[in-house]
PDB file of C-alpha atoms in Angstrom:
ATOM      1  CA  UNK A   7     144.520 105.641 264.062  1.00  0.00           C
ATOM      2  CA  UNK A   8     145.088 102.565 262.058  1.00  0.00           C
ATOM      3  CA  UNK A   9     147.769 102.569 259.449  1.00  0.00           C
ATOM      4  CA  UNK A  10     149.000  99.562 257.556  1.00  0.00           C
ATOM      5  CA  UNK A  11     152.373  98.195 258.692  1.00  0.00           C
ATOM      6  CA  UNK A  12     155.136  99.587 256.499  1.00  0.00           C
ATOM      7  CA  UNK A  13     155.407  96.617 254.159  1.00  0.00           C
ATOM      8  CA  UNK A  14     155.499  98.723 251.006  1.00  0.00           C
ATOM      9  CA  UNK A  15     155.625 102.407 250.145  1.00  0.00           C
ATOM     10  CA  UNK A  16     152.436 103.737 248.521  1.00  0.00           C
ATOM     11  CA  UNK A  17     152.862 104.672 244.877  1.00  0.00           C
ATOM     12  CA  UNK A  18     150.915 106.859 242.473  1.00  0.00           C
ATOM     13  CA  UNK A  19     147.220 105.979 242.330  1.00  0.00           C
ATOM     14  CA  UNK A  20     146.829 106.452 238.576  1.00  0.00           C
ATOM     15  CA  UNK A  21     149.800 104.269 237.695  1.00  0.00           C
ATOM     16  CA  UNK A  22     148.717 101.603 240.149  1.00  0.00           C
ATOM     17  CA  UNK A  23     145.155 101.582 238.824  1.00  0.00           C
ATOM     18  CA  UNK A  24     146.548 101.186 235.317  1.00  0.00           C
ATOM     19  CA  UNK A  25     148.781  98.325 236.423  1.00  0.00           C
ATOM     20  CA  UNK A  26     145.848  96.693 238.192  1.00  0.00           C
ATOM     21  CA  UNK A  27     143.950  96.282 234.912  1.00  0.00           C
ATOM     22  CA  UNK A  28     146.561  93.922 233.451  1.00  0.00           C
ATOM     23  CA  UNK A  29     147.796  92.283 236.650  1.00  0.00           C
ATOM     24  CA  UNK A  30     147.666  88.508 236.988  1.00  0.00           C
ATOM     25  CA  UNK A  31     145.829  86.931 239.892  1.00  0.00           C
ATOM     26  CA  UNK A  32     148.948  86.675 242.042  1.00  0.00           C
ATOM     27  CA  UNK A  33     150.678  88.282 245.013  1.00  0.00           C
ATOM     28  CA  UNK A  34     151.835  91.172 242.835  1.00  0.00           C
ATOM     29  CA  UNK A  35     148.202  92.102 242.197  1.00  0.00           C
ATOM     30  CA  UNK A  36     147.480  91.754 245.907  1.00  0.00           C
ATOM     31  CA  UNK A  37     150.319  94.183 246.642  1.00  0.00           C
ATOM     32  CA  UNK A  38     148.942  96.653 244.093  1.00  0.00           C
ATOM     33  CA  UNK A  39     145.522  96.477 245.746  1.00  0.00           C
ATOM     34  CA  UNK A  40     147.162  97.022 249.122  1.00  0.00           C
ATOM     35  CA  UNK A  41     148.973 100.145 247.917  1.00  0.00           C
ATOM     36  CA  UNK A  42     145.838 101.574 246.316  1.00  0.00           C
ATOM     37  CA  UNK A  43     143.948 100.996 249.545  1.00  0.00           C
ATOM     38  CA  UNK A  44     146.680 102.824 251.465  1.00  0.00           C
ATOM     39  CA  UNK A  45     146.586 105.790 249.081  1.00  0.00           C
ATOM     40  CA  UNK A  46     142.819 106.239 249.447  1.00  0.00           C
ATOM     41  CA  UNK A  47     142.752 105.691 253.218  1.00  0.00           C
ATOM     42  CA  UNK A  48     142.966 109.322 254.323  1.00  0.00           C
ATOM     43  CA  UNK A  49     140.798 110.887 251.622  1.00  0.00           C
ATOM     44  CA  UNK A  50     138.198 108.143 251.075  1.00  0.00           C
ATOM     45  CA  UNK A  51     138.068 105.371 253.717  1.00  0.00           C
ATOM     46  CA  UNK A  52     135.136 103.688 251.978  1.00  0.00           C
ATOM     47  CA  UNK A  53     137.043 103.325 248.708  1.00  0.00           C
ATOM     48  CA  UNK A  54     140.128 102.286 250.685  1.00  0.00           C
ATOM     49  CA  UNK A  55     138.084  99.537 252.330  1.00  0.00           C
ATOM     50  CA  UNK A  56     136.815  98.302 248.958  1.00  0.00           C
ATOM     51  CA  UNK A  57     140.358  97.807 247.651  1.00  0.00           C
ATOM     52  CA  UNK A  58     141.451  96.328 250.965  1.00  0.00           C
ATOM     53  CA  UNK A  59     138.589  93.834 250.748  1.00  0.00           C
ATOM     54  CA  UNK A  60     139.640  92.894 247.208  1.00  0.00           C
ATOM     55  CA  UNK A  61     143.170  92.354 248.458  1.00  0.00           C
ATOM     56  CA  UNK A  62     141.886  90.164 251.280  1.00  0.00           C
ATOM     57  CA  UNK A  63     139.738  88.031 248.971  1.00  0.00           C
ATOM     58  CA  UNK A  64     142.633  87.516 246.547  1.00  0.00           C
ATOM     59  CA  UNK A  65     145.056  86.658 249.368  1.00  0.00           C
ATOM     60  CA  UNK A  66     142.645  84.039 250.678  1.00  0.00           C
ATOM     61  CA  UNK A  67     142.318  82.612 247.166  1.00  0.00           C
ATOM     62  CA  UNK A  68     146.122  82.409 246.952  1.00  0.00           C
ATOM     63  CA  UNK A  69     146.351  81.026 250.501  1.00  0.00           C
ATOM     64  CA  UNK A  70     148.867  83.806 251.216  1.00  0.00           C
ATOM     65  CA  UNK A  71     149.010  84.253 254.980  1.00  0.00           C
ATOM     66  CA  UNK A  72     150.929  87.541 254.981  1.00  0.00           C
ATOM     67  CA  UNK A  73     148.478  88.992 252.480  1.00  0.00           C
ATOM     68  CA  UNK A  74     145.537  87.782 254.573  1.00  0.00           C
ATOM     69  CA  UNK A  75     146.967  89.561 257.597  1.00  0.00           C
ATOM     70  CA  UNK A  76     147.523  92.776 255.643  1.00  0.00           C
ATOM     71  CA  UNK A  77     144.099  92.587 254.023  1.00  0.00           C
ATOM     72  CA  UNK A  78     142.290  92.241 257.350  1.00  0.00           C
ATOM     73  CA  UNK A  79     144.354  95.138 258.716  1.00  0.00           C
ATOM     74  CA  UNK A  80     143.490  97.350 255.734  1.00  0.00           C
ATOM     75  CA  UNK A  81     139.777  96.644 256.137  1.00  0.00           C
ATOM     76  CA  UNK A  82     139.849  96.969 259.927  1.00  0.00           C
ATOM     77  CA  UNK A  83     141.409 100.396 260.023  1.00  0.00           C
ATOM     78  CA  UNK A  84     138.823 101.722 257.556  1.00  0.00           C
ATOM     79  CA  UNK A  85     135.996 100.412 259.722  1.00  0.00           C
ATOM     80  CA  UNK A  86     137.716 101.992 262.729  1.00  0.00           C
ATOM     81  CA  UNK A  87     137.822 105.509 261.278  1.00  0.00           C
ATOM     82  CA  UNK A  88     134.214 105.048 260.156  1.00  0.00           C
ATOM     83  CA  UNK A  89     133.326 104.333 263.815  1.00  0.00           C
ATOM     84  CA  UNK A  90     132.184 100.784 263.040  1.00  0.00           C
ATOM     85  CA  UNK A  91     133.896  99.290 266.052  1.00  0.00           C
ATOM     86  CA  UNK A  92     132.408  95.763 265.894  1.00  0.00           C
ATOM     87  CA  UNK A  93     133.642  95.264 262.323  1.00  0.00           C
ATOM     88  CA  UNK A  94     136.984  96.878 263.133  1.00  0.00           C
ATOM     89  CA  UNK A  95     137.464  94.444 266.008  1.00  0.00           C
ATOM     90  CA  UNK A  96     136.383  91.497 263.855  1.00  0.00           C
ATOM     91  CA  UNK A  97     139.021  92.215 261.219  1.00  0.00           C
ATOM     92  CA  UNK A  98     141.780  93.201 263.656  1.00  0.00           C
ATOM     93  CA  UNK A  99     141.177  89.935 265.508  1.00  0.00           C
ATOM     94  CA  UNK A 100     141.424  88.049 262.211  1.00  0.00           C
ATOM     95  CA  UNK A 101     144.651  89.919 261.412  1.00  0.00           C
ATOM     96  CA  UNK A 102     145.946  88.933 264.845  1.00  0.00           C
ATOM     97  CA  UNK A 103     145.242  85.255 264.122  1.00  0.00           C
ATOM     98  CA  UNK A 104     147.129  85.564 260.838  1.00  0.00           C
ATOM     99  CA  UNK A 105     150.068  87.315 262.523  1.00  0.00           C
ATOM    100  CA  UNK A 106     150.301  84.510 265.062  1.00  0.00           C
ATOM    101  CA  UNK A 107     150.206  81.963 262.251  1.00  0.00           C
ATOM    102  CA  UNK A 108     153.175  83.791 260.712  1.00  0.00           C
ATOM    103  CA  UNK A 109     154.896  83.703 264.119  1.00  0.00           C
ATOM    104  CA  UNK A 110     155.722  87.383 263.820  1.00  0.00           C
ATOM    105  CA  UNK A 111     156.075  89.092 267.199  1.00  0.00           C
ATOM    106  CA  UNK A 112     156.253  92.480 265.489  1.00  0.00           C
ATOM    107  CA  UNK A 113     152.960  92.170 263.653  1.00  0.00           C
ATOM    108  CA  UNK A 114     151.260  90.394 266.532  1.00  0.00           C
ATOM    109  CA  UNK A 115     152.191  93.354 268.718  1.00  0.00           C
ATOM    110  CA  UNK A 116     150.864  95.789 266.113  1.00  0.00           C
ATOM    111  CA  UNK A 117     147.499  94.040 265.928  1.00  0.00           C
ATOM    112  CA  UNK A 118     147.206  93.820 269.701  1.00  0.00           C
ATOM    113  CA  UNK A 119     147.936  97.554 269.953  1.00  0.00           C
ATOM    114  CA  UNK A 120     145.305  98.273 267.302  1.00  0.00           C
ATOM    115  CA  UNK A 121     142.696  96.220 269.164  1.00  0.00           C
ATOM    116  CA  UNK A 122     143.616  98.099 272.338  1.00  0.00           C
ATOM    117  CA  UNK A 123     143.043 101.402 270.524  1.00  0.00           C
ATOM    118  CA  UNK A 124     139.587 100.334 269.337  1.00  0.00           C
ATOM    119  CA  UNK A 125     138.527  99.426 272.868  1.00  0.00           C
ATOM    120  CA  UNK A 126     139.972 102.706 274.163  1.00  0.00           C
ATOM    121  CA  UNK A 127     137.937 104.660 271.612  1.00  0.00           C
ATOM    122  CA  UNK A 128     134.859 102.914 273.028  1.00  0.00           C
ATOM    123  CA  UNK A 129     135.858 103.848 276.594  1.00  0.00           C
ATOM    124  CA  UNK A 130     136.442 100.206 277.513  1.00  0.00           C
ATOM    125  CA  UNK A 131     139.699 100.818 279.339  1.00  0.00           C
ATOM    126  CA  UNK A 132     139.890  97.427 281.034  1.00  0.00           C
ATOM    127  CA  UNK A 133     140.015  95.614 277.699  1.00  0.00           C
ATOM    128  CA  UNK A 134     142.213  98.308 276.188  1.00  0.00           C
ATOM    129  CA  UNK A 135     144.759  97.763 278.960  1.00  0.00           C
ATOM    130  CA  UNK A 136     144.479  93.990 278.625  1.00  0.00           C
ATOM    131  CA  UNK A 137     145.489  94.103 274.965  1.00  0.00           C
ATOM    132  CA  UNK A 138     148.113  96.784 275.533  1.00  0.00           C
ATOM    133  CA  UNK A 139     149.814  94.642 278.168  1.00  0.00           C
ATOM    134  CA  UNK A 140     149.563  91.619 275.885  1.00  0.00           C
ATOM    135  CA  UNK A 141     151.286  93.680 273.182  1.00  0.00           C
ATOM    136  CA  UNK A 142     154.053  94.500 275.638  1.00  0.00           C
ATOM    137  CA  UNK A 143     154.450  90.848 276.598  1.00  0.00           C
ATOM    138  CA  UNK A 144     154.610  89.760 272.959  1.00  0.00           C
ATOM    139  CA  UNK A 145     157.183  92.433 272.160  1.00  0.00           C
ATOM    140  CA  UNK A 146     159.346  91.467 275.119  1.00  0.00           C
ATOM    141  CA  UNK A 147     159.118  87.763 274.264  1.00  0.00           C
ATOM    142  CA  UNK A 148     160.059  88.566 270.672  1.00  0.00           C
ATOM    143  CA  UNK A 149     163.124  90.501 271.772  1.00  0.00           C
ATOM    144  CA  UNK A 150     161.604  93.929 271.134  1.00  0.00           C
ATOM    145  CA  UNK A 151     162.725  95.766 274.245  1.00  0.00           C
ATOM    146  CA  UNK A 152     162.483  99.411 273.182  1.00  0.00           C
ATOM    147  CA  UNK A 153     158.795 100.388 273.178  1.00  0.00           C
ATOM    148  CA  UNK A 154     158.465 103.720 275.036  1.00  0.00           C
ATOM    149  CA  UNK A 155     155.410 104.820 273.055  1.00  0.00           C
ATOM    150  CA  UNK A 156     153.467 101.704 273.985  1.00  0.00           C
ATOM    151  CA  UNK A 157     154.314 102.350 277.616  1.00  0.00           C
ATOM    152  CA  UNK A 158     153.170 105.972 277.281  1.00  0.00           C
ATOM    153  CA  UNK A 159     149.833 104.755 275.928  1.00  0.00           C
ATOM    154  CA  UNK A 160     149.485 102.300 278.802  1.00  0.00           C
ATOM    155  CA  UNK A 161     150.034 105.217 281.173  1.00  0.00           C
ATOM    156  CA  UNK A 162     147.337 107.251 279.442  1.00  0.00           C
ATOM    157  CA  UNK A 163     144.944 104.306 279.614  1.00  0.00           C
ATOM    158  CA  UNK A 164     145.500 104.021 283.357  1.00  0.00           C
ATOM    159  CA  UNK A 165     144.719 107.722 283.793  1.00  0.00           C
ATOM    160  CA  UNK A 166     141.568 107.437 281.706  1.00  0.00           C
ATOM    161  CA  UNK A 167     140.507 104.318 283.568  1.00  0.00           C
ATOM    162  CA  UNK A 168     140.947 106.050 286.915  1.00  0.00           C
ATOM    163  CA  UNK A 169     139.075 109.109 285.655  1.00  0.00           C
ATOM    164  CA  UNK A 170     136.140 106.924 284.602  1.00  0.00           C
ATOM    165  CA  UNK A 171     136.074 105.277 288.017  1.00  0.00           C
ATOM    166  CA  UNK A 172     136.369 108.644 289.730  1.00  0.00           C
ATOM    167  CA  UNK A 173     133.428 110.057 287.759  1.00  0.00           C
ATOM    168  CA  UNK A 174     131.294 107.007 288.552  1.00  0.00           C
ATOM    169  CA  UNK A 175     131.582 107.942 292.233  1.00  0.00           C
ATOM    170  CA  UNK A 176     131.706 111.731 292.029  1.00  0.00           C
ATOM    171  CA  UNK A 177     130.748 113.909 289.085  1.00  0.00           C
ATOM    172  CA  UNK A 178     132.829 116.872 290.220  1.00  0.00           C
ATOM    173  CA  UNK A 179     136.599 116.700 289.975  1.00  0.00           C
ATOM    174  CA  UNK A 180     139.758 118.643 289.215  1.00  0.00           C
ATOM    175  CA  UNK A 181     139.673 120.533 285.928  1.00  0.00           C
ATOM    176  CA  UNK A 182     142.543 118.492 284.518  1.00  0.00           C
ATOM    177  CA  UNK A 183     140.718 115.226 285.145  1.00  0.00           C
ATOM    178  CA  UNK A 184     137.354 116.455 283.917  1.00  0.00           C
ATOM    179  CA  UNK A 185     138.842 117.512 280.595  1.00  0.00           C
ATOM    180  CA  UNK A 186     141.420 114.762 280.079  1.00  0.00           C
ATOM    181  CA  UNK A 187     139.198 112.429 278.068  1.00  0.00           C
ATOM    182  CA  UNK A 188     138.045 115.212 275.748  1.00  0.00           C
ATOM    183  CA  UNK A 189     141.637 116.342 275.225  1.00  0.00           C
ATOM    184  CA  UNK A 190     142.934 112.823 274.619  1.00  0.00           C
ATOM    185  CA  UNK A 191     140.127 111.832 272.243  1.00  0.00           C
ATOM    186  CA  UNK A 192     140.537 115.088 270.368  1.00  0.00           C
ATOM    187  CA  UNK A 193     144.213 114.308 269.893  1.00  0.00           C
ATOM    188  CA  UNK A 194     143.398 110.758 268.804  1.00  0.00           C
ATOM    189  CA  UNK A 195     140.904 111.988 266.199  1.00  0.00           C
ATOM    190  CA  UNK A 196     143.370 114.631 265.023  1.00  0.00           C
ATOM    191  CA  UNK A 197     146.098 112.038 264.497  1.00  0.00           C
ATOM    192  CA  UNK A 198     143.644 109.753 262.688  1.00  0.00           C
ATOM    193  CA  UNK A 199     142.582 112.530 260.310  1.00  0.00           C
ATOM    194  CA  UNK A 200     146.207 113.425 259.602  1.00  0.00           C
ATOM    195  CA  UNK A 201     147.233 109.796 259.167  1.00  0.00           C
ATOM    196  CA  UNK A 202     149.796 110.310 261.931  1.00  0.00           C
ATOM    197  CA  UNK A 203     148.783 107.421 264.180  1.00  0.00           C
ATOM    198  CA  UNK A 204     150.964 104.356 263.667  1.00  0.00           C
ATOM    199  CA  UNK A 205     150.055 101.153 265.554  1.00  0.00           C
ATOM    200  CA  UNK A 206     153.666 100.021 265.298  1.00  0.00           C
ATOM    201  CA  UNK A 207     154.631 103.289 267.087  1.00  0.00           C
ATOM    202  CA  UNK A 208     151.427 103.988 269.026  1.00  0.00           C
ATOM    203  CA  UNK A 209     151.911 107.407 270.616  1.00  0.00           C
ATOM    204  CA  UNK A 210     148.962 109.705 271.322  1.00  0.00           C
ATOM    205  CA  UNK A 211     149.995 113.296 272.015  1.00  0.00           C
ATOM    206  CA  UNK A 212     147.250 115.430 273.588  1.00  0.00           C
ATOM    207  CA  UNK A 213     147.567 119.149 272.921  1.00  0.00           C
TER     208      UNK A 213
END
């Protein structure tokens, strides 16, 4: 569910790997590493994380705040699809700090939405809603008024939260409620595997 913000279009892996061999230790090399990480994300998250980590290390060496944000995001989303939620949260939180340092409402909102998604995948709906509402506040403050998909996700989180509370009191319930979580999580995993989940446009479509 965690895709890198659209800062650059992924290129061809072979040509990028060739370019990487002769690249100087600068932001251009960091961008190459970022693109390679993005290419490998769907087919090999572990390899994607390795290149994302290299990008992060180089960006820190260059003191490049935007690269640091992107690097943490690249690493975080790989940990997320590998179900390593603590490490995913650690790197998304670091990306959030970097986004705030850049004073970018757009990227701050993206990172907050990503953190919300990690908590939702762990069935922690209270924290998921907290970060989702913070993402909405940041977007509104930054002048980003049109965010229907974020609002749809907030609605889903409320339903899931109520279902969890309902089940804590009574195990039996309407068929639609008893199967909602399974349907929603199945859709989330499907979108992750297809690379269709975008934190900047965070819509989950159960089918």
